[in-house]
Amino acid sequence: MGVPIAAWPMHSDQPMKGFLVTEVLKIGLIVREWEKREELVNASTIETVVRKLMASEEGNVIRKRAEEFGEAVRQSTEKGASTMTQTQSGEDPTEVQNSGLSSYMYSCGNLTNHEVPIVMVPFPAQGHLNQLLQLSCLISSYGLPVYYVGSATHNRQARIRANALNPSDIAKVYFHDLPTPEFDSPSPDFNALSKFPSHLQPSWDASMLLRKTIASFLRHISSKARRVIVVHDPLMSYNVQDVSSLPNVESYVFNCISVFTLFHWLSLSGGISMQHEEELLKKVPSLGRNYGR
């Protein structure tokens, strides 16, 4: 937060996020233009961008803007935390007492009826896993029991790659490993023109077979708690649909795509005029090229 970004978009919504960072927010530089995505990026190219960010007049401006942006986000987060603290001090009995536990690794057996556990159901791709893990750490910091539900492989991946999170915060989250059907694991094709990670498709297909397993877990945890909150990735909606059959369980969608990207996608597909300068609009990545060549 507050650090300049060297953006290197490759596929999906990344080009639009790169555009947001470099052209709209102006808190970073692009490593490789999206139109040149088929060209090789070597170490010297990355070094040039990093040096420009850290030791140039343009970099000084970007770093200052990034710091200001980071401070604004911190203030917004603190304001939200203050609001939540006030809510917890009122009549909502969702605050969890630690009871002297040396660890915050909750299991269903630790739950008491007055507690409200939050169950996170991420889609098994890094950009989705990491965002819900960050949200999990934020929520658990208020003393609420948080369950991060996924396969053992993807839960481990989320923990290992969470470099920006405090390990003590991650330790407060209970990772519940779900048994996952076997699936193929082909090697990535580094010569493919499209950089979309299609070699991960088998694991994504396998994740769509977790409905019964997740439903079983929700039934069990809902029998222990007064109320259960499920926060899931939009791509996992099929797997959590049985929430509707559990009277004390409610679900919410967490959209991992930035609001900026979502707005532009809807604008482009719906023919809605976007309020940007004409020259800036020319740089907006097209919808059709983000997932393919």
PDB file of N, CA and C in Angstrom, residues 196-244:
ATOM      1  N   PHE A 196      -3.065 -16.840 -21.319  1.00  0.00           N
ATOM      2  CA  PHE A 196      -4.074 -17.313 -20.376  1.00  0.00           C
ATOM      3  C   PHE A 196      -3.653 -18.685 -19.853  1.00  0.00           C
ATOM      4  N   PRO A 197      -3.659 -18.911 -18.544  1.00  0.00           N
ATOM      5  CA  PRO A 197      -3.156 -20.174 -17.974  1.00  0.00           C
ATOM      6  C   PRO A 197      -4.113 -21.345 -18.174  1.00  0.00           C
ATOM      7  N   SER A 198      -4.295 -21.740 -19.417  1.00  0.00           N
ATOM      8  CA  SER A 198      -5.263 -22.793 -19.729  1.00  0.00           C
ATOM      9  C   SER A 198      -4.856 -24.150 -19.156  1.00  0.00           C
ATOM     10  N   HIS A 199      -3.578 -24.308 -18.780  1.00  0.00           N
ATOM     11  CA  HIS A 199      -3.145 -25.581 -18.190  1.00  0.00           C
ATOM     12  C   HIS A 199      -3.770 -25.806 -16.810  1.00  0.00           C
ATOM     13  N   LEU A 200      -4.346 -24.745 -16.239  1.00  0.00           N
ATOM     14  CA  LEU A 200      -5.007 -24.866 -14.935  1.00  0.00           C
ATOM     15  C   LEU A 200      -6.480 -25.253 -15.052  1.00  0.00           C
ATOM     16  N   GLN A 201      -6.975 -25.326 -16.279  1.00  0.00           N
ATOM     17  CA  GLN A 201      -8.395 -25.601 -16.482  1.00  0.00           C
ATOM     18  C   GLN A 201      -8.854 -26.903 -15.816  1.00  0.00           C
ATOM     19  N   PRO A 202      -8.070 -27.993 -15.867  1.00  0.00           N
ATOM     20  CA  PRO A 202      -8.524 -29.223 -15.194  1.00  0.00           C
ATOM     21  C   PRO A 202      -8.783 -29.035 -13.698  1.00  0.00           C
ATOM     22  N   SER A 203      -7.941 -28.248 -13.031  1.00  0.00           N
ATOM     23  CA  SER A 203      -8.157 -28.028 -11.590  1.00  0.00           C
ATOM     24  C   SER A 203      -9.402 -27.183 -11.359  1.00  0.00           C
ATOM     25  N   TRP A 204      -9.662 -26.245 -12.268  1.00  0.00           N
ATOM     26  CA  TRP A 204     -10.877 -25.429 -12.138  1.00  0.00           C
ATOM     27  C   TRP A 204     -12.123 -26.284 -12.364  1.00  0.00           C
ATOM     28  N   ASP A 205     -12.030 -27.193 -13.342  1.00  0.00           N
ATOM     29  CA  ASP A 205     -13.162 -28.097 -13.591  1.00  0.00           C
ATOM     30  C   ASP A 205     -13.426 -28.972 -12.360  1.00  0.00           C
ATOM     31  N   ALA A 206     -12.351 -29.444 -11.734  1.00  0.00           N
ATOM     32  CA  ALA A 206     -12.496 -30.294 -10.546  1.00  0.00           C
ATOM     33  C   ALA A 206     -13.136 -29.528  -9.393  1.00  0.00           C
ATOM     34  N   SER A 207     -12.863 -28.227  -9.318  1.00  0.00           N
ATOM     35  CA  SER A 207     -13.430 -27.430  -8.224  1.00  0.00           C
ATOM     36  C   SER A 207     -14.940 -27.309  -8.334  1.00  0.00           C
ATOM     37  N   MET A 208     -15.479 -27.560  -9.528  1.00  0.00           N
ATOM     38  CA  MET A 208     -16.930 -27.492  -9.710  1.00  0.00           C
ATOM     39  C   MET A 208     -17.641 -28.747  -9.201  1.00  0.00           C
ATOM     40  N   LEU A 209     -16.865 -29.695  -8.673  1.00  0.00           N
ATOM     41  CA  LEU A 209     -17.440 -30.935  -8.144  1.00  0.00           C
ATOM     42  C   LEU A 209     -17.510 -30.925  -6.614  1.00  0.00           C
ATOM     43  N   LEU A 210     -17.349 -29.753  -6.018  1.00  0.00           N
ATOM     44  CA  LEU A 210     -17.275 -29.657  -4.561  1.00  0.00           C
ATOM     45  C   LEU A 210     -18.593 -29.286  -3.896  1.00  0.00           C
ATOM     46  N   ARG A 211     -19.660 -29.235  -4.664  1.00  0.00           N
ATOM     47  CA  ARG A 211     -20.932 -28.781  -4.094  1.00  0.00           C
ATOM     48  C   ARG A 211     -21.346 -29.606  -2.874  1.00  0.00           C
ATOM     49  N   LYS A 212     -21.363 -30.923  -3.001  1.00  0.00           N
ATOM     50  CA  LYS A 212     -21.823 -31.779  -1.899  1.00  0.00           C
ATOM     51  C   LYS A 212     -20.908 -31.666  -0.683  1.00  0.00           C
ATOM     52  N   THR A 213     -19.610 -31.586  -0.936  1.00  0.00           N
ATOM     53  CA  THR A 213     -18.653 -31.490   0.165  1.00  0.00           C
ATOM     54  C   THR A 213     -18.825 -30.185   0.927  1.00  0.00           C
ATOM     55  N   ILE A 214     -18.986 -29.088   0.193  1.00  0.00           N
ATOM     56  CA  ILE A 214     -19.178 -27.787   0.836  1.00  0.00           C
ATOM     57  C   ILE A 214     -20.506 -27.748   1.576  1.00  0.00           C
ATOM     58  N   ALA A 215     -21.544 -28.319   0.965  1.00  0.00           N
ATOM     59  CA  ALA A 215     -22.859 -28.349   1.617  1.00  0.00           C
ATOM     60  C   ALA A 215     -22.791 -29.122   2.934  1.00  0.00           C
ATOM     61  N   SER A 216     -22.057 -30.223   2.941  1.00  0.00           N
ATOM     62  CA  SER A 216     -21.910 -31.022   4.155  1.00  0.00           C
ATOM     63  C   SER A 216     -21.204 -30.222   5.249  1.00  0.00           C
ATOM     64  N   PHE A 217     -20.166 -29.510   4.861  1.00  0.00           N
ATOM     65  CA  PHE A 217     -19.438 -28.683   5.833  1.00  0.00           C
ATOM     66  C   PHE A 217     -20.331 -27.580   6.396  1.00  0.00           C
ATOM     67  N   LEU A 218     -21.113 -26.945   5.530  1.00  0.00           N
ATOM     68  CA  LEU A 218     -21.996 -25.866   5.976  1.00  0.00           C
ATOM     69  C   LEU A 218     -23.091 -26.385   6.902  1.00  0.00           C
ATOM     70  N   ARG A 219     -23.607 -27.568   6.608  1.00  0.00           N
ATOM     71  CA  ARG A 219     -24.628 -28.150   7.491  1.00  0.00           C
ATOM     72  C   ARG A 219     -24.046 -28.413   8.880  1.00  0.00           C
ATOM     73  N   HIS A 220     -22.820 -28.907   8.894  1.00  0.00           N
ATOM     74  CA  HIS A 220     -22.183 -29.220  10.176  1.00  0.00           C
ATOM     75  C   HIS A 220     -21.911 -27.954  10.985  1.00  0.00           C
ATOM     76  N   ILE A 221     -21.324 -26.957  10.344  1.00  0.00           N
ATOM     77  CA  ILE A 221     -20.965 -25.742  11.080  1.00  0.00           C
ATOM     78  C   ILE A 221     -22.203 -24.947  11.479  1.00  0.00           C
ATOM     79  N   SER A 222     -23.255 -25.009  10.660  1.00  0.00           N
ATOM     80  CA  SER A 222     -24.482 -24.274  10.988  1.00  0.00           C
ATOM     81  C   SER A 222     -25.217 -24.902  12.170  1.00  0.00           C
ATOM     82  N   SER A 223     -24.927 -26.179  12.434  1.00  0.00           N
ATOM     83  CA  SER A 223     -25.548 -26.839  13.590  1.00  0.00           C
ATOM     84  C   SER A 223     -24.878 -26.424  14.898  1.00  0.00           C
ATOM     85  N   LYS A 224     -23.689 -25.807  14.778  1.00  0.00           N
ATOM     86  CA  LYS A 224     -22.936 -25.395  15.964  1.00  0.00           C
ATOM     87  C   LYS A 224     -23.097 -23.915  16.280  1.00  0.00           C
ATOM     88  N   ALA A 225     -23.524 -23.126  15.295  1.00  0.00           N
ATOM     89  CA  ALA A 225     -23.557 -21.678  15.464  1.00  0.00           C
ATOM     90  C   ALA A 225     -24.959 -21.116  15.275  1.00  0.00           C
ATOM     91  N   ARG A 226     -25.182 -19.976  15.892  1.00  0.00           N
ATOM     92  CA  ARG A 226     -26.478 -19.308  15.759  1.00  0.00           C
ATOM     93  C   ARG A 226     -26.700 -18.828  14.337  1.00  0.00           C
ATOM     94  N   ARG A 227     -25.614 -18.401  13.697  1.00  0.00           N
ATOM     95  CA  ARG A 227     -25.699 -17.815  12.365  1.00  0.00           C
ATOM     96  C   ARG A 227     -24.377 -18.033  11.659  1.00  0.00           C
ATOM     97  N   VAL A 228     -24.413 -18.287  10.358  1.00  0.00           N
ATOM     98  CA  VAL A 228     -23.206 -18.510   9.569  1.00  0.00           C
ATOM     99  C   VAL A 228     -23.237 -17.600   8.344  1.00  0.00           C
ATOM    100  N   ILE A 229     -22.110 -16.957   8.069  1.00  0.00           N
ATOM    101  CA  ILE A 229     -21.982 -16.091   6.898  1.00  0.00           C
ATOM    102  C   ILE A 229     -21.049 -16.759   5.895  1.00  0.00           C
ATOM    103  N   VAL A 230     -21.485 -16.894   4.658  1.00  0.00           N
ATOM    104  CA  VAL A 230     -20.658 -17.448   3.593  1.00  0.00           C
ATOM    105  C   VAL A 230     -20.290 -16.322   2.629  1.00  0.00           C
ATOM    106  N   VAL A 231     -18.999 -16.162   2.383  1.00  0.00           N
ATOM    107  CA  VAL A 231     -18.512 -15.192   1.400  1.00  0.00           C
ATOM    108  C   VAL A 231     -17.817 -15.993   0.308  1.00  0.00           C
ATOM    109  N   HIS A 232     -18.314 -15.898  -0.908  1.00  0.00           N
ATOM    110  CA  HIS A 232     -17.772 -16.755  -1.966  1.00  0.00           C
ATOM    111  C   HIS A 232     -17.435 -15.975  -3.227  1.00  0.00           C
ATOM    112  N   ASP A 233     -16.521 -16.523  -3.976  1.00  0.00           N
ATOM    113  CA  ASP A 233     -16.172 -15.989  -5.289  1.00  0.00           C
ATOM    114  C   ASP A 233     -17.348 -16.221  -6.234  1.00  0.00           C
ATOM    115  N   PRO A 234     -17.623 -15.296  -7.163  1.00  0.00           N
ATOM    116  CA  PRO A 234     -18.734 -15.498  -8.106  1.00  0.00           C
ATOM    117  C   PRO A 234     -18.624 -16.808  -8.877  1.00  0.00           C
ATOM    118  N   LEU A 235     -17.386 -17.234  -9.159  1.00  0.00           N
ATOM    119  CA  LEU A 235     -17.186 -18.459  -9.925  1.00  0.00           C
ATOM    120  C   LEU A 235     -17.474 -19.719  -9.107  1.00  0.00           C
ATOM    121  N   MET A 236     -17.701 -19.554  -7.810  1.00  0.00           N
ATOM    122  CA  MET A 236     -18.035 -20.698  -6.951  1.00  0.00           C
ATOM    123  C   MET A 236     -19.512 -20.702  -6.570  1.00  0.00           C
ATOM    124  N   SER A 237     -20.312 -19.922  -7.257  1.00  0.00           N
ATOM    125  CA  SER A 237     -21.740 -19.816  -6.923  1.00  0.00           C
ATOM    126  C   SER A 237     -22.450 -21.163  -6.995  1.00  0.00           C
ATOM    127  N   TYR A 238     -22.099 -21.969  -7.990  1.00  0.00           N
ATOM    128  CA  TYR A 238     -22.735 -23.287  -8.128  1.00  0.00           C
ATOM    129  C   TYR A 238     -22.510 -24.129  -6.878  1.00  0.00           C
ATOM    130  N   ASN A 239     -21.306 -24.064  -6.329  1.00  0.00           N
ATOM    131  CA  ASN A 239     -20.951 -24.916  -5.198  1.00  0.00           C
ATOM    132  C   ASN A 239     -21.591 -24.506  -3.878  1.00  0.00           C
ATOM    133  N   VAL A 240     -22.052 -23.272  -3.774  1.00  0.00           N
ATOM    134  CA  VAL A 240     -22.620 -22.818  -2.494  1.00  0.00           C
ATOM    135  C   VAL A 240     -24.133 -22.648  -2.565  1.00  0.00           C
ATOM    136  N   GLN A 241     -24.758 -23.144  -3.616  1.00  0.00           N
ATOM    137  CA  GLN A 241     -26.190 -22.909  -3.806  1.00  0.00           C
ATOM    138  C   GLN A 241     -27.058 -23.547  -2.716  1.00  0.00           C
ATOM    139  N   ASP A 242     -26.517 -24.533  -1.991  1.00  0.00           N
ATOM    140  CA  ASP A 242     -27.305 -25.186  -0.942  1.00  0.00           C
ATOM    141  C   ASP A 242     -27.461 -24.323   0.307  1.00  0.00           C
ATOM    142  N   VAL A 243     -26.838 -23.164   0.311  1.00  0.00           N
ATOM    143  CA  VAL A 243     -27.029 -22.222   1.414  1.00  0.00           C
ATOM    144  C   VAL A 243     -28.511 -21.917   1.599  1.00  0.00           C
ATOM    145  N   SER A 244     -29.237 -21.866   0.492  1.00  0.00           N
ATOM    146  CA  SER A 244     -30.663 -21.514   0.550  1.00  0.00           C
ATOM    147  C   SER A 244     -31.491 -22.516   1.354  1.00  0.00           C
TER     148      SER A 244
END
